[in-house]
Short mmCIF file of C-alpha atoms in Angstrom, two decimals:
data_model
loop_
_atom_site.label_atom_id
_atom_site.label_comp_id
_atom_site.label_asym_id
_atom_site.label_seq_id
_atom_site.Cartn_x
_atom_site.Cartn_y
_atom_site.Cartn_z
CA UNK A 27 -6.46 10.89 8.85
CA UNK A 28 -4.31 10.07 5.79
CA UNK A 29 -1.14 9.34 7.80
CA UNK A 30 -3.12 6.78 10.00
CA UNK A 31 -4.50 5.08 6.94
CA UNK A 32 -1.45 4.79 5.17
CA UNK A 33 0.44 3.48 8.27
CA UNK A 34 -2.44 0.91 8.72
CA UNK A 35 -1.95 -0.52 5.29
CA UNK A 36 1.85 -0.53 5.67
CA UNK A 37 1.75 -2.70 8.79
CA UNK A 38 -0.90 -4.82 7.20
CA UNK A 39 1.14 -5.44 4.14
CA UNK A 40 4.34 -5.72 6.19
CA UNK A 41 2.82 -8.33 8.34
CA UNK A 42 1.24 -10.45 5.58
CA UNK A 43 4.38 -10.29 3.50
CA UNK A 44 6.55 -11.60 6.42
CA UNK A 45 8.66 -8.61 6.79
CA UNK A 46 9.73 -8.64 3.24
CA UNK A 47 8.17 -5.19 2.86
CA UNK A 48 9.88 -2.13 4.16
CA UNK A 49 8.77 1.44 4.96
CA UNK A 50 10.78 2.63 1.96
CA UNK A 51 9.14 -0.27 -0.33
CA UNK A 52 5.69 1.06 0.71
CA UNK A 53 6.84 4.74 0.23
CA UNK A 54 8.15 3.52 -3.25
CA UNK A 55 4.82 1.88 -4.00
CA UNK A 56 2.75 4.89 -3.15
CA UNK A 57 5.02 6.99 -5.54
CA UNK A 58 4.53 4.73 -8.39
CA UNK A 59 0.76 4.42 -7.70
CA UNK A 60 0.34 8.15 -7.31
CA UNK A 61 2.66 9.43 -10.38
CA UNK A 62 1.84 6.48 -12.64
CA UNK A 63 3.55 7.27 -16.00
CA UNK A 64 5.55 5.26 -18.62
CA UNK A 65 8.93 6.28 -17.08
CA UNK A 66 7.96 5.01 -13.57
CA UNK A 67 6.56 1.85 -15.28
CA UNK A 68 10.17 1.05 -16.59
CA UNK A 69 12.00 1.70 -13.39
CA UNK A 70 9.16 -0.18 -11.60
CA UNK A 71 9.75 -3.46 -13.25
CA UNK A 72 13.25 -3.48 -12.11
CA UNK A 73 12.38 -3.42 -8.24
CA UNK A 74 11.48 -6.05 -5.95
CA UNK A 75 7.96 -4.64 -5.52
CA UNK A 76 7.36 -5.82 -9.23
CA UNK A 77 7.91 -9.42 -7.95
CA UNK A 78 5.37 -8.93 -4.90
CA UNK A 79 2.73 -6.76 -6.72
CA UNK A 80 0.54 -9.69 -7.34
CA UNK A 81 0.53 -10.58 -3.58
CA UNK A 82 0.13 -6.87 -2.55
CA UNK A 83 -2.91 -6.61 -5.11
CA UNK A 84 -4.44 -9.95 -3.30
CA UNK A 85 -3.86 -8.52 0.03
CA UNK A 86 -5.35 -5.26 -0.68
CA UNK A 87 -8.65 -7.13 -2.11
CA UNK A 88 -9.12 -8.74 1.21
CA UNK A 89 -8.16 -6.11 3.63
CA UNK A 90 -10.60 -5.44 6.39
CA UNK A 91 -10.92 -2.11 8.02
CA UNK A 92 -12.11 -1.66 11.71
CA UNK A 93 -12.51 1.68 13.39
CA UNK A 94 -13.97 1.17 16.77
CA UNK A 95 -14.22 4.83 17.59
CA UNK A 96 -16.11 5.33 14.25
CA UNK A 97 -16.30 9.35 15.30
CA UNK A 98 -16.73 11.12 12.14
CA UNK A 99 -16.09 8.19 9.81
CA UNK A 100 -13.13 10.00 8.11
CA UNK A 101 -10.88 6.97 8.89
CA UNK A 102 -12.94 4.43 7.01
CA UNK A 103 -13.87 6.70 4.15
CA UNK A 104 -10.52 7.49 3.62
CA UNK A 105 -9.47 3.82 3.11
CA UNK A 106 -12.13 3.84 0.21
CA UNK A 107 -10.51 6.67 -1.36
CA UNK A 108 -6.87 4.85 -1.11
CA UNK A 109 -8.26 1.69 -2.76
#
């Protein structure tokens, strides 16, 4: 479920940022968010992600999640965990 959710968010951001957002950018973003510390803040400021962070933040605020199967509910619940 985690993989599907993360991939869904990647494709959403990639689509809305007009392909200016690669899989590597997304991996780096997850690393910065999940391992947030002062050293990473310094390196983050030197990346193109730093220039996109306001756009990424705004896109994640308006993301809509649809799970037509809605089996166990794990897919939409994991999105709540990621946000």
